[in-house]
Amino acid sequence: MDLLGFDQYWGYEKQNDIPYMWAESNVYWYHGVQIAKTKGGDLYNAPELLPIRTEDGLIRFSKLDGEMLNPIDIEAMCIQNTELMTIIEDTTVKKIVREYEKFKKKLDIFHVAYSGGKDSAVLLDLVKKALPVGSFVVIFGDTGMEFPDTYKVVEQTKKQCEEDGTPFYVSRSHFEPDESWHLFGPPARVLRWCCSVHKSTPQTLKMREITGKDNYVGMDFVGVRAHESVTRSKYEYENFGKKQKGQYSFNPILEWTSAEIWLYMYMNGVLINEAYKKGNSRAGCLFCPMGGGSSDYFRHCSYIQEVDQYVNWIADSYNSKDKEKRISYVTNGGWNARKNGRDLADNPFRCIESTRGDCITISVVSPSSDWREWIKTIGDILETPHGYTIMFDERSYEFTVSENAKGYLVSLPARYAKESPKFVKLFRQVFRKASYCSACRVCETNCRNGCIKFNNEKVHIENCIHCHQCHMIDSGCLLFHSLRHPQGGGKSMKSLNSFADHAPKRDWLVSFFNLKEDFFTEHSLGPMMYDMFRRFLRDAGLNEKNHFTPFAELISEIGWETDTALGLMIVNLAMDNPQIAWYVNNFDIDIYYERKQVEDMLVALDVKPKDAKSIVKAYKRIVDTPFGNNLNFGYVSDDDDLVRLKCSISDNRVVLYALYKFAEKCNLDSEFTVSYLLDDSIERDGVSPIRLFGLYDEEELRSILLGLSSQYPEFINATYTNDLQTITLREKTSADVLKLFEEEI
């Protein structure tokens, strides 16, 4: 409260034992009255404390000035809510019992995933009430990056478990955080190698140790709540393989609110992590790429020495000696926005892939492991007078490996990429693994057959059944994925500000479609407006050398303000205009981005502050046109926050057009997976249709793809078999897709 500045407006006793008010997100409630909210904040700057706007205008803070805030009457609160919490607790305990009875004879292990946070603490208490002692274990996944206060509450919880007979284990990576951060580079929002290396892999290895089985099947009781985020609101109570491959997860407190969590803790004497009393809404990793804003400020104030350690690691990792740039890289979020290893210092690329003429080459420099071990994961090799032959899916493929002073050069006929794209993908990944493998053991835990083992940090593969699960990792190798350099493509930051201060307006579009060809001679726009609007029209496919294009004629015939026409235009814009592409790639659906936050994101990419303001301003202009109103592309809130939305697409042929444009822009083979479309971490020239339209609902996407396959088999075939979801585009073009629209006019 002092950090936020509450002491400037109210008096209160300086004690940390009993709360004074409720906080939900950035809003603060006292005696049922919403009294303040916060805005902004970063690692070094406190968030601004704001009054609450009501129908009567602004409530001045002084309305409660001079009052001494009284702590919440915990005892009275618990008594008042006894009936409610009894029902909630009983219902949840019964769910846990039913789940246990359903699976107890089928599974090898039940475990509570304990983190030291409030949700997992409540979950553990509930599971203890529901299940017999010894029927489950508790595993604390120690990332080595937890809050200092978390380790204190973990020790207390471990002692309680020892006293009541509940087995309590700690899993931890063989990497210390300073080792892994220097090895992989700082984790980022789309490069969260830390979760695999420091959390899921050690937990899996610990359960293999407990059960004595590589292929154990277990049930994780997890303290996930739907109220925590938009993503978690879509979770189900039970799932198989979504949290960890081959394992069940059950989320007993999925529908609990944070108020119910705190009520339960006070009513049942559950240990409270002191980190919450210091302003932290969550108690996960101390410095997380998914954090930022005011949460970074609270953490830095509370644990300045520990947080500064991470800040120094990040600054040291940045490929610049400019002090101001290094500070900006940390505070403006450049570090957690990275998508590859381009910005990392001392990061020579060790696996360079290229296709020239009729040959695919892979140049490997200073390999860290033996490719002959990794290639066992895709087939058996035979040495020939001219190189090697490998058997894959009952077919042989030839390749050569030529050693040189720095490593070796691998060559493979380019025709294999079209004949067997799956083989070539796995083949490339073999040499990525050989180049970069650091024995993080993620591949080992992906292999449920015990074929992969690491001895003295060296990989040994025996009796491989070629299930390829060890390849089901980003880019085939987490370290390669985090350190890789972009190889061609990408949008230049210099051209990002496409519209200056003259983004399109609705009346400009009305004039364009009314005048058509005559627009270019009869428009009434000023010179700068005209130049910027022509750029917009060109990238939308509507203008070519100051002529009304056939695509523009099609859009006019469809009705340019319909979601179908707007959808086709936004596809062209996302593929050919770097500013529109930046909005799509950097704004997640349904997330509020403060104007200053977006400007900082751009400045962190070396965009000039003036240009950053123009790009933010342009977003409002664009979403004030039918692109925002009819297509539902996004909007700007009353608080000036930028929001992107799931697009309204009533004609699925728009998605088909987007798929073809995407494949053409990225120069893809005709076959690719849905997971490739979902992978935001890949740097590529085209924008994924899933990201563009917000098609993240699995069932909706499946329905669209299968529907298109059924209706237009000459254009697309989508197959959903087991975990493999494949899209195959026929020998057509995006222009052919547009003919489907022309035929109806």
XYZ file of C-alpha atoms in Angstrom:
745
model
C 0.000 0.000 0.000
C 2.871 2.347 0.766
C 4.523 1.513 -2.569
C 1.337 2.483 -4.396
C 0.937 5.721 -2.465
C -2.200 4.869 -0.475
C -0.589 6.539 2.549
C -0.939 9.907 0.797
C -4.730 9.712 1.078
C -5.526 7.437 4.022
C -4.135 6.555 7.394
C -3.572 2.946 8.423
C -1.575 1.008 10.941
C 1.683 -0.260 9.453
C 1.026 -3.985 9.872
C 1.195 -6.857 7.373
C -0.772 -9.536 9.193
C -4.359 -8.650 8.287
C -5.431 -7.205 4.890
C -7.165 -3.836 4.633
C -8.833 -4.232 1.244
C -9.377 -6.562 -1.684
C -7.394 -6.222 -4.901
C -8.466 -7.791 -8.178
C -6.146 -7.158 -11.104
C -5.460 -3.401 -10.844
C -8.648 -2.418 -8.959
C -8.886 -1.918 -5.169
C -12.000 -2.397 -3.012
C -12.581 -1.199 0.565
C -15.775 -2.216 2.428
C -17.425 -3.112 -0.865
C -16.569 0.245 -2.470
C -14.256 0.451 -5.473
C -11.902 3.208 -4.303
C -8.914 3.236 -6.662
C -7.134 1.578 -9.528
C -3.608 1.616 -10.897
C -2.233 2.209 -14.362
C 1.188 1.663 -15.896
C 4.350 0.956 -13.964
C 7.507 -0.867 -14.920
C 10.623 -2.315 -13.353
C 11.819 1.019 -11.959
C 8.656 3.155 -11.874
C 5.617 2.771 -9.629
C 2.186 2.450 -11.251
C 0.000 5.545 -11.096
C -2.759 5.455 -8.476
C -5.995 6.712 -10.047
C -9.422 7.585 -8.632
C -12.487 5.688 -9.821
C -14.765 7.245 -12.420
C -18.471 6.947 -11.578
C -21.733 8.215 -13.052
C -21.309 11.355 -10.956
C -17.848 12.039 -12.352
C -14.591 11.466 -10.531
C -14.622 10.368 -6.901
C -11.957 12.498 -5.310
C -9.587 10.570 -3.137
C -10.385 13.110 -0.426
C -13.880 11.639 -0.119
C -12.278 9.187 2.267
C -9.429 11.497 3.272
C -8.576 11.456 6.926
C -10.219 8.097 7.519
C -8.172 5.481 9.257
C -8.546 2.314 7.232
C -9.607 -0.612 9.363
C -8.312 -4.123 8.694
C -10.840 -6.644 7.410
C -12.615 -8.522 10.196
C -11.364 -11.941 9.150
C -13.393 -13.854 11.750
C -16.656 -12.132 10.812
C -15.922 -12.593 7.114
C -15.370 -16.327 7.571
C -18.559 -16.735 9.628
C -20.581 -14.761 7.072
C -19.378 -17.026 4.231
C -19.407 -20.390 6.034
C -22.439 -21.765 4.222
C -21.173 -20.704 0.806
C -17.688 -22.113 1.321
C -19.006 -25.378 2.776
C -20.951 -26.018 -0.438
C -17.971 -25.105 -2.637
C -15.555 -27.217 -0.601
C -17.842 -30.263 -0.461
C -18.498 -30.093 -4.205
C -14.782 -29.865 -5.002
C -13.789 -32.682 -2.634
C -16.413 -34.946 -4.235
C -14.997 -34.135 -7.696
C -11.524 -35.150 -6.536
C -12.836 -38.391 -5.006
C -14.772 -39.274 -8.190
C -11.706 -38.633 -10.338
C -9.525 -40.786 -8.102
C -12.036 -43.654 -8.053
C -12.331 -43.464 -11.824
C -8.591 -43.867 -12.413
C -7.055 -45.494 -9.319
C -6.787 -48.949 -10.916
C -5.569 -47.620 -14.263
C -2.747 -45.233 -13.399
C 0.721 -45.551 -11.898
C 0.789 -42.362 -9.840
C -1.329 -39.445 -8.635
C 0.456 -36.254 -7.752
C -0.322 -32.719 -6.621
C 1.659 -30.123 -8.537
C 2.651 -27.803 -5.679
C 4.187 -24.390 -6.424
C 4.057 -22.571 -3.100
C 1.369 -20.242 -4.438
C -2.124 -19.747 -3.009
C -3.962 -21.900 -5.583
C -1.733 -24.951 -5.221
C -1.796 -24.560 -1.427
C -5.619 -24.702 -1.420
C -5.550 -27.592 -3.889
C -3.176 -29.602 -1.676
C -5.391 -29.058 1.374
C -8.463 -30.219 -0.571
C -6.731 -33.331 -1.951
C -5.586 -34.235 1.558
C -9.212 -34.082 2.706
C -10.433 -36.116 -0.262
C -7.904 -38.948 -0.633
C -6.308 -41.545 1.658
C -2.804 -40.903 2.970
C -0.235 -42.479 0.658
C -2.556 -42.565 -2.379
C -0.845 -39.533 -3.918
C 2.445 -37.676 -3.735
C 3.305 -33.980 -3.717
C 5.953 -32.628 -6.067
C 7.324 -29.131 -5.766
C 8.812 -28.124 -9.114
C 11.746 -26.001 -8.002
C 12.842 -23.915 -10.977
C 15.608 -22.338 -8.912
C 13.963 -19.022 -9.807
C 11.222 -18.875 -7.174
C 10.437 -15.983 -4.836
C 12.615 -16.127 -1.702
C 9.388 -16.239 0.332
C 8.220 -19.249 -1.677
C 11.112 -21.353 -0.416
C 10.097 -20.522 3.157
C 6.486 -21.642 2.694
C 7.654 -24.766 0.815
C 9.800 -25.817 3.776
C 6.839 -25.347 6.127
C 4.537 -27.310 3.810
C 7.083 -30.100 3.440
C 7.257 -30.379 7.219
C 3.454 -30.581 7.475
C 3.399 -33.348 4.844
C 6.090 -35.301 6.698
C 4.000 -35.056 9.859
C 0.785 -36.311 8.232
C 2.493 -39.023 6.139
C 2.115 -37.419 2.696
C 5.142 -38.138 0.460
C 6.720 -34.812 -0.555
C 9.323 -34.588 -3.339
C 11.296 -31.766 -4.926
C 12.193 -31.865 -8.620
C 14.915 -29.615 -9.985
C 16.893 -29.306 -13.214
C 20.581 -30.160 -13.251
C 21.046 -26.653 -14.701
C 21.298 -23.730 -12.315
C 19.406 -20.662 -13.607
C 22.589 -18.693 -14.287
C 23.816 -21.598 -16.443
C 20.614 -21.980 -18.438
C 20.049 -18.233 -18.968
C 23.567 -17.858 -20.336
C 23.231 -21.007 -22.428
C 19.762 -20.423 -23.930
C 19.579 -16.644 -23.662
C 16.841 -15.035 -21.537
C 13.438 -16.743 -21.925
C 10.836 -14.757 -23.858
C 7.073 -14.826 -24.348
C 7.331 -17.130 -27.370
C 10.633 -18.724 -26.316
C 9.650 -20.198 -22.971
C 12.316 -22.879 -22.894
C 12.412 -22.349 -19.117
C 9.105 -24.197 -18.582
C 10.418 -27.338 -20.274
C 13.963 -27.217 -18.916
C 13.238 -26.161 -15.332
C 9.695 -27.427 -14.728
C 8.140 -30.225 -16.778
C 11.316 -32.201 -17.578
C 12.565 -32.427 -13.956
C 9.041 -33.348 -12.793
C 8.800 -36.133 -15.380
C 12.230 -37.476 -14.409
C 11.220 -37.378 -10.737
C 8.040 -39.388 -11.411
C 10.014 -41.917 -13.439
C 12.289 -42.242 -10.439
C 9.325 -42.683 -8.058
C 7.457 -45.200 -10.241
C 10.497 -46.946 -11.706
C 8.891 -46.641 -15.172
C 9.835 -44.646 -18.261
C 6.320 -45.135 -19.621
C 4.377 -44.415 -16.438
C 0.900 -42.922 -16.829
C -0.124 -40.541 -14.086
C -2.651 -37.963 -13.003
C -1.607 -34.418 -12.090
C -3.904 -32.499 -9.764
C -3.309 -28.902 -10.869
C -4.414 -25.632 -9.264
C -5.410 -23.882 -12.490
C -8.323 -21.427 -12.304
C -10.372 -20.130 -15.246
C -10.520 -16.619 -13.765
C -6.738 -16.177 -14.094
C -6.639 -15.500 -17.844
C -8.512 -15.742 -21.142
C -6.455 -18.807 -22.065
C -7.212 -20.631 -18.821
C -10.917 -19.785 -19.100
C -11.028 -22.326 -21.944
C -9.536 -25.166 -19.866
C -11.556 -28.249 -19.030
C -11.631 -30.093 -15.705
C -9.939 -33.179 -17.132
C -7.621 -33.536 -20.099
C -5.114 -36.005 -21.459
C -1.741 -34.948 -22.796
C -2.283 -31.181 -22.825
C -0.078 -30.379 -19.842
C 2.325 -33.291 -20.291
C 2.316 -35.821 -23.109
C 0.865 -39.168 -22.128
C -0.389 -37.865 -18.773
C -3.779 -36.919 -17.363
C -4.443 -33.592 -15.675
C -7.345 -32.667 -13.425
C -8.174 -29.086 -12.416
C -10.449 -29.373 -9.346
C -10.581 -25.639 -8.518
C -11.061 -24.519 -12.121
C -14.155 -22.427 -11.366
C -13.030 -20.963 -8.043
C -12.601 -17.185 -7.814
C -9.666 -15.541 -6.057
C -12.052 -14.389 -3.287
C -13.041 -18.008 -2.652
C -9.372 -19.028 -2.581
C -8.576 -16.447 0.106
C -11.698 -17.296 2.106
C -10.712 -20.955 2.115
C -7.169 -20.141 3.236
C -8.346 -18.044 6.177
C -11.093 -20.497 7.172
C -8.751 -23.509 7.072
C -5.493 -22.000 8.297
C -3.679 -22.690 5.017
C -0.141 -21.274 4.936
C 0.086 -17.952 3.072
C 3.148 -17.109 1.009
C 4.485 -13.771 2.267
C 5.122 -12.704 -1.337
C 1.417 -11.847 -1.663
C 1.695 -9.354 1.182
C 4.313 -7.462 -0.807
C 1.999 -6.631 -3.699
C 2.616 -9.705 -5.847
C -0.558 -11.154 -7.358
C 1.208 -14.396 -8.297
C 4.033 -16.401 -6.793
C 5.689 -18.127 -9.720
C 9.149 -17.417 -11.075
C 10.691 -14.263 -9.654
C 11.431 -12.620 -13.016
C 9.206 -14.041 -15.745
C 8.920 -13.021 -19.420
C 5.133 -13.254 -19.049
C 5.226 -10.557 -16.361
C 6.063 -6.904 -16.834
C 4.401 -3.666 -15.807
C 3.565 -3.090 -12.159
C 4.334 -6.694 -11.182
C 7.993 -6.104 -12.090
C 7.979 -2.999 -9.904
C 6.633 -4.845 -6.854
C 9.137 -7.664 -7.288
C 12.052 -5.308 -7.698
C 11.091 -3.325 -4.586
C 10.653 -6.473 -2.504
C 13.602 -8.518 -3.754
C 15.944 -5.943 -5.280
C 19.145 -7.992 -5.045
C 17.616 -11.147 -6.525
C 15.816 -9.303 -9.360
C 18.897 -7.240 -10.246
C 20.707 -10.521 -10.815
C 18.269 -11.361 -13.645
C 18.430 -7.802 -14.972
C 22.217 -8.095 -15.208
C 21.956 -11.439 -17.017
C 19.573 -9.900 -19.541
C 21.698 -6.792 -20.088
C 24.820 -8.937 -20.521
C 23.036 -11.082 -23.099
C 22.151 -8.133 -25.358
C 24.266 -7.678 -28.463
C 25.017 -3.996 -27.862
C 27.581 -2.107 -25.807
C 25.428 1.038 -25.737
C 24.402 1.519 -22.094
C 21.103 3.268 -22.900
C 20.109 0.577 -25.384
C 20.871 -2.144 -22.852
C 18.697 -0.419 -20.233
C 15.892 0.033 -22.780
C 16.187 -3.638 -23.789
C 15.345 -4.598 -20.202
C 12.813 -1.953 -19.176
C 10.887 -1.708 -22.468
C 10.529 -5.451 -22.869
C 12.870 -6.084 -25.785
C 14.231 -9.131 -23.957
C 10.872 -10.856 -23.520
C 9.715 -9.950 -27.039
C 12.595 -11.667 -28.839
C 11.682 -14.478 -31.231
C 15.152 -15.786 -32.054
C 18.811 -15.324 -31.192
C 19.490 -12.307 -33.404
C 19.882 -9.871 -30.480
C 22.049 -12.154 -28.331
C 25.732 -11.455 -27.782
C 28.354 -14.124 -28.497
C 25.929 -16.241 -30.497
C 27.576 -17.625 -33.641
C 25.191 -19.721 -35.714
C 26.248 -23.350 -35.682
C 23.710 -24.910 -38.060
C 23.205 -23.100 -41.375
C 20.570 -24.558 -43.695
C 20.150 -23.555 -47.338
C 18.737 -24.808 -50.627
C 20.585 -24.022 -53.819
C 19.718 -25.558 -57.125
C 19.072 -29.240 -56.682
C 20.770 -29.579 -53.283
C 19.845 -28.970 -49.651
C 22.947 -28.232 -47.570
C 23.398 -28.077 -43.804
C 26.655 -26.595 -42.553
C 27.413 -27.669 -38.982
C 30.037 -25.743 -37.001
C 31.505 -26.994 -33.712
C 28.869 -29.705 -33.113
C 28.189 -30.559 -29.490
C 27.009 -34.157 -30.033
C 27.245 -37.036 -32.498
C 24.826 -36.898 -35.432
C 25.106 -40.678 -35.773
C 23.257 -41.041 -32.466
C 20.486 -38.582 -33.313
C 19.875 -40.004 -36.784
C 18.835 -43.275 -35.121
C 15.584 -41.469 -34.251
C 14.441 -41.462 -37.887
C 15.951 -44.617 -39.372
C 18.862 -46.990 -39.829
C 21.802 -45.783 -41.926
C 24.125 -47.692 -44.191
C 27.481 -46.310 -45.306
C 28.004 -46.472 -49.094
C 30.979 -45.640 -51.348
C 29.334 -42.272 -52.116
C 28.015 -41.376 -48.681
C 25.109 -42.756 -46.660
C 21.679 -44.265 -47.211
C 18.908 -44.075 -44.632
C 15.656 -46.047 -44.557
C 12.536 -44.038 -43.715
C 8.947 -45.249 -44.193
C 10.169 -48.188 -46.303
C 12.080 -45.953 -48.689
C 15.794 -45.200 -48.920
C 17.258 -41.691 -49.037
C 20.834 -40.792 -49.918
C 22.939 -38.068 -48.305
C 26.567 -37.150 -47.778
C 28.534 -35.806 -44.815
C 31.859 -34.125 -45.602
C 34.071 -33.220 -42.675
C 35.990 -29.933 -42.615
C 38.153 -27.989 -40.172
C 35.173 -26.401 -38.381
C 32.733 -29.310 -38.462
C 31.052 -30.875 -41.476
C 28.769 -30.206 -44.455
C 25.663 -32.312 -45.059
C 24.139 -32.562 -48.547
C 20.738 -33.956 -49.531
C 18.926 -33.897 -52.903
C 16.425 -31.015 -52.931
C 13.765 -33.143 -54.617
C 13.235 -34.991 -51.320
C 11.589 -31.847 -49.896
C 8.664 -32.287 -52.293
C 8.664 -36.080 -52.342
C 8.760 -36.484 -48.550
C 8.517 -33.195 -46.605
C 8.174 -35.114 -43.334
C 11.493 -36.895 -43.854
C 13.318 -33.670 -44.743
C 11.887 -31.904 -41.692
C 13.100 -34.687 -39.363
C 16.440 -34.886 -41.193
C 17.083 -31.168 -40.646
C 16.202 -31.551 -36.973
C 18.734 -34.358 -36.536
C 21.557 -31.950 -37.352
C 20.083 -29.154 -35.247
C 20.181 -31.555 -32.317
C 23.718 -32.632 -33.171
C 24.840 -28.995 -33.446
C 23.277 -27.644 -30.271
C 22.409 -30.449 -27.837
C 23.231 -29.342 -24.297
C 21.714 -32.342 -22.491
C 18.680 -30.396 -21.265
C 16.963 -33.852 -21.271
C 13.698 -32.662 -22.827
C 14.139 -35.214 -25.628
C 14.692 -37.907 -23.014
C 11.409 -37.160 -21.251
C 9.534 -36.992 -24.569
C 10.649 -40.579 -25.221
C 8.289 -42.808 -23.220
C 10.069 -45.959 -24.347
C 13.348 -45.258 -22.555
C 15.364 -45.269 -25.785
C 17.141 -41.966 -25.099
C 19.470 -41.602 -22.141
C 22.129 -39.070 -21.195
C 25.300 -40.301 -19.529
C 27.872 -37.667 -18.595
C 25.852 -35.207 -20.710
C 26.322 -37.372 -23.822
C 23.318 -38.795 -25.645
C 22.916 -42.544 -26.129
C 20.059 -43.951 -28.211
C 19.208 -47.652 -28.301
C 16.299 -49.698 -29.680
C 14.555 -46.613 -31.093
C 11.057 -47.391 -32.396
C 10.944 -44.191 -34.500
C 7.896 -42.665 -32.842
C 9.497 -39.227 -33.431
C 8.302 -37.855 -30.099
C 11.797 -36.525 -29.436
C 11.289 -34.350 -32.529
C 8.011 -32.901 -31.204
C 9.908 -29.935 -29.773
C 10.151 -26.397 -31.160
C 12.471 -26.590 -34.204
C 13.462 -30.087 -33.040
C 15.835 -28.724 -30.376
C 15.034 -26.134 -27.699
C 18.532 -24.656 -27.670
C 18.630 -24.299 -31.462
C 15.141 -22.744 -31.335
C 16.173 -20.132 -28.773
C 19.513 -19.234 -30.379
C 18.664 -19.544 -34.068
C 19.262 -16.623 -36.409
C 16.597 -15.586 -38.943
C 17.612 -16.963 -42.326
C 16.025 -14.600 -44.817
C 12.672 -12.844 -44.680
C 11.383 -10.633 -41.911
C 10.001 -7.117 -41.973
C 12.353 -4.161 -41.860
C 11.802 -1.907 -38.886
C 12.711 1.082 -41.076
C 9.567 0.572 -43.166
C 7.279 -0.251 -40.254
C 5.686 3.206 -40.122
C 3.816 2.797 -43.421
C 1.212 5.548 -43.057
C 3.021 8.278 -41.068
C 0.181 10.323 -39.526
C -2.179 9.609 -42.415
C -3.709 6.175 -41.904
C -6.863 5.581 -44.002
C -10.297 6.920 -43.077
C -13.689 5.518 -44.011
C -14.598 8.478 -46.240
C -11.378 7.955 -48.219
C -12.412 4.358 -48.895
C -15.951 5.435 -49.794
C -14.537 7.914 -52.299
C -12.169 5.324 -53.746
C -14.861 2.718 -54.389
C -17.316 5.327 -55.702
C -14.872 6.927 -58.157
C -12.916 3.750 -58.974
C -10.442 4.511 -61.805
C -11.268 8.235 -61.608
C -10.172 8.408 -57.958
C -6.544 8.822 -58.945
C -7.291 12.062 -60.833
C -10.354 13.412 -58.989
C -9.550 12.779 -55.304
C -9.527 15.706 -52.870
C -6.766 14.492 -50.544
C -3.655 16.491 -49.699
C -0.328 15.318 -51.188
C 0.865 13.446 -48.073
C -2.561 11.907 -47.437
C -2.748 10.762 -51.060
C 0.707 9.162 -50.989
C -0.005 7.283 -47.758
C -3.444 6.164 -48.939
C -2.010 4.917 -52.239
C 0.445 2.833 -50.206
C -2.465 1.369 -48.239
C -4.430 0.646 -51.436
C -1.404 -0.959 -53.085
C -0.711 -3.283 -50.143
C -4.416 -4.173 -49.982
C -4.260 -5.215 -53.658
C -6.588 -2.401 -54.762
C -4.126 -0.151 -56.585
C -1.488 -0.998 -59.156
C 0.359 1.919 -60.745
C -2.601 4.210 -60.083
C -5.167 1.896 -61.610
C -8.254 0.277 -60.093
C -7.219 -3.403 -60.071
C -9.310 -6.466 -60.981
C -9.095 -7.398 -57.277
C -10.573 -3.977 -56.419
C -13.367 -4.621 -58.907
C -14.079 -7.969 -57.228
C -14.146 -6.317 -53.801
C -16.521 -3.671 -55.131
C -18.824 -6.331 -56.580
C -18.847 -8.320 -53.317
C -19.529 -5.105 -51.381
C -16.423 -3.535 -49.907
C -17.947 -3.027 -46.442
C -18.932 -6.704 -46.034
C -16.843 -8.894 -43.753
C -15.991 -11.111 -46.750
C -14.484 -8.277 -48.792
C -12.762 -6.766 -45.763
C -11.404 -10.212 -44.874
C -9.836 -10.604 -48.317
C -8.305 -7.133 -48.066
C -6.891 -7.681 -44.577
C -5.220 -10.874 -45.831
C -3.364 -8.869 -48.495
C -2.491 -6.152 -45.998
C -1.184 -8.618 -43.408
C 1.023 -10.285 -46.016
C 2.329 -7.123 -47.722
C 2.139 -4.251 -45.247
C 4.653 -4.424 -42.373
C 2.619 -2.130 -40.105
C -0.553 -4.234 -40.313
C 1.574 -7.373 -39.934
C 3.145 -5.897 -36.780
C -0.261 -5.257 -35.202
C -1.297 -8.849 -35.933
C 1.935 -10.456 -34.743
C 2.283 -8.418 -31.568
C -1.289 -7.942 -30.295
C -2.797 -11.078 -28.780
C -6.565 -11.459 -29.073
C -8.677 -9.822 -26.305
C -5.661 -8.346 -24.487
C -5.639 -4.659 -23.525
C -2.412 -2.864 -24.499
C -1.811 0.574 -23.018
C -0.761 3.189 -25.553
C 2.534 3.830 -23.705
C 3.171 0.084 -23.485
C 2.828 -0.277 -27.275
C 5.084 2.709 -27.875
C 7.689 1.129 -25.579
C 7.405 -2.170 -27.472
C 8.200 -0.337 -30.705
C 11.028 1.734 -29.217
C 12.561 -1.524 -27.951
C 12.772 -2.522 -31.641
C 14.737 0.657 -32.416
C 11.718 2.466 -33.868
C 12.054 6.211 -33.289
C 9.709 7.538 -30.546
C 7.966 9.852 -33.053
C 7.311 6.952 -35.434
C 6.121 4.793 -32.539
C 3.467 7.393 -31.683
C 2.358 7.493 -35.351
C 2.006 3.710 -35.500
C -0.111 3.683 -32.345
C -2.232 6.569 -33.596
C -2.748 4.813 -36.937
C -4.273 1.786 -35.208
C -7.198 3.905 -33.974
C -7.762 5.331 -37.459
C -7.796 1.856 -38.995
C -10.187 0.288 -36.464
C -12.530 3.281 -36.832
C -13.119 2.147 -40.431
C -15.226 -0.920 -41.328
C -12.105 -3.011 -40.692
C -12.849 -2.476 -37.012
C -16.621 -2.106 -37.118
C -17.635 -4.812 -39.611
C -14.655 -7.182 -39.741
C -14.183 -6.822 -35.962
C -10.397 -6.495 -36.363
C -10.066 -4.483 -33.146
C -10.866 -1.301 -31.265
C -9.442 1.343 -28.925
C -11.038 1.485 -25.463
C -12.267 4.563 -23.598
C -9.032 4.399 -21.599
C -7.035 4.568 -24.861
C -6.000 0.902 -24.670
C -5.455 -0.936 -27.963
C -7.317 -4.236 -28.363
C -7.344 -6.769 -31.186
C -10.323 -9.087 -31.609
C -11.232 -12.327 -33.307
C -12.374 -11.380 -36.808
C -15.937 -11.967 -38.012
C -15.623 -14.183 -41.090
C -18.891 -15.502 -42.518
C -17.374 -17.014 -45.685
C -14.718 -19.681 -45.058
C -13.277 -19.150 -48.529
C -11.587 -16.100 -47.002
C -9.625 -18.534 -44.786
C -8.784 -20.608 -47.879
C -7.456 -17.469 -49.598
C -5.397 -16.653 -46.502
C -3.881 -20.154 -46.467
C -2.773 -19.853 -50.091
C -1.399 -16.329 -49.622
C 0.449 -17.493 -46.514
C 1.986 -20.491 -48.307
C 3.009 -18.308 -51.263
C 4.489 -15.612 -49.066
C 6.483 -18.116 -46.985
C 7.451 -20.184 -50.032
C 6.112 -23.290 -48.298
C 5.784 -26.782 -49.650
C 2.218 -27.800 -50.416
C 1.931 -29.734 -47.137
C 2.300 -28.264 -43.655
C 0.855 -28.871 -40.207
C -1.664 -26.939 -38.159
C 0.985 -26.710 -35.429
C 3.181 -24.770 -37.877
C 0.380 -22.220 -38.258
C 0.055 -22.010 -34.478
C 3.775 -21.533 -33.805
C 4.225 -17.785 -33.253
C 7.925 -18.177 -32.538
C 8.862 -18.886 -36.168
C 10.143 -15.817 -38.027
C 8.627 -15.848 -41.507
C 7.469 -13.497 -44.260
C 3.785 -14.433 -44.098
C 1.270 -13.979 -41.289
C -0.458 -17.140 -40.050
C -4.207 -17.142 -40.882
C -4.854 -18.523 -37.391
C -3.172 -15.517 -35.810
C -4.667 -13.058 -38.299
C -8.285 -14.098 -37.748
C -7.953 -15.340 -34.151
C -8.988 -18.917 -34.985
C -7.648 -20.447 -31.781
C -10.689 -22.555 -30.953
C -9.605 -26.070 -31.954
C -13.081 -27.314 -32.833
C -13.928 -24.227 -34.891
C -10.656 -24.443 -36.819
C -11.147 -28.158 -37.400
C -14.681 -27.532 -38.674
C -13.487 -24.816 -41.074
C -10.629 -26.909 -42.492
C -12.653 -30.095 -42.875
C -15.534 -28.117 -44.353
C -13.247 -26.543 -46.958
C -11.762 -29.966 -47.732
C -15.216 -31.371 -48.332
C -16.502 -28.465 -50.418
C -13.312 -27.634 -52.340
C -11.270 -30.867 -52.552
C -9.557 -29.540 -55.670
C -8.024 -26.797 -53.462
C -7.350 -28.320 -50.050
C -7.202 -31.521 -48.055
C -7.082 -31.417 -44.252
C -6.455 -34.606 -42.291
C -6.829 -35.127 -38.557
C -5.223 -38.425 -37.543
C -4.004 -38.977 -33.998
C -1.826 -35.968 -33.075
C -0.979 -35.154 -36.709
C -3.100 -32.372 -38.200
C -1.967 -31.798 -41.778
C -3.036 -29.313 -44.439
C -2.292 -30.096 -48.079
C -2.849 -27.390 -50.699
C -3.375 -28.523 -54.276
C -1.576 -27.164 -57.337
C -3.562 -23.946 -57.275
C -2.811 -20.311 -56.418
C -4.423 -17.574 -54.337
C -5.606 -16.066 -57.641
C -7.457 -19.340 -58.325
C -9.208 -19.003 -54.959
C -10.439 -15.530 -55.965
C -12.047 -17.092 -59.040
C -14.364 -18.958 -56.660
C -15.771 -15.561 -55.666
C -15.873 -14.285 -59.251
C -17.944 -17.274 -60.365
C -20.756 -16.260 -58.021
C -20.970 -12.663 -59.219
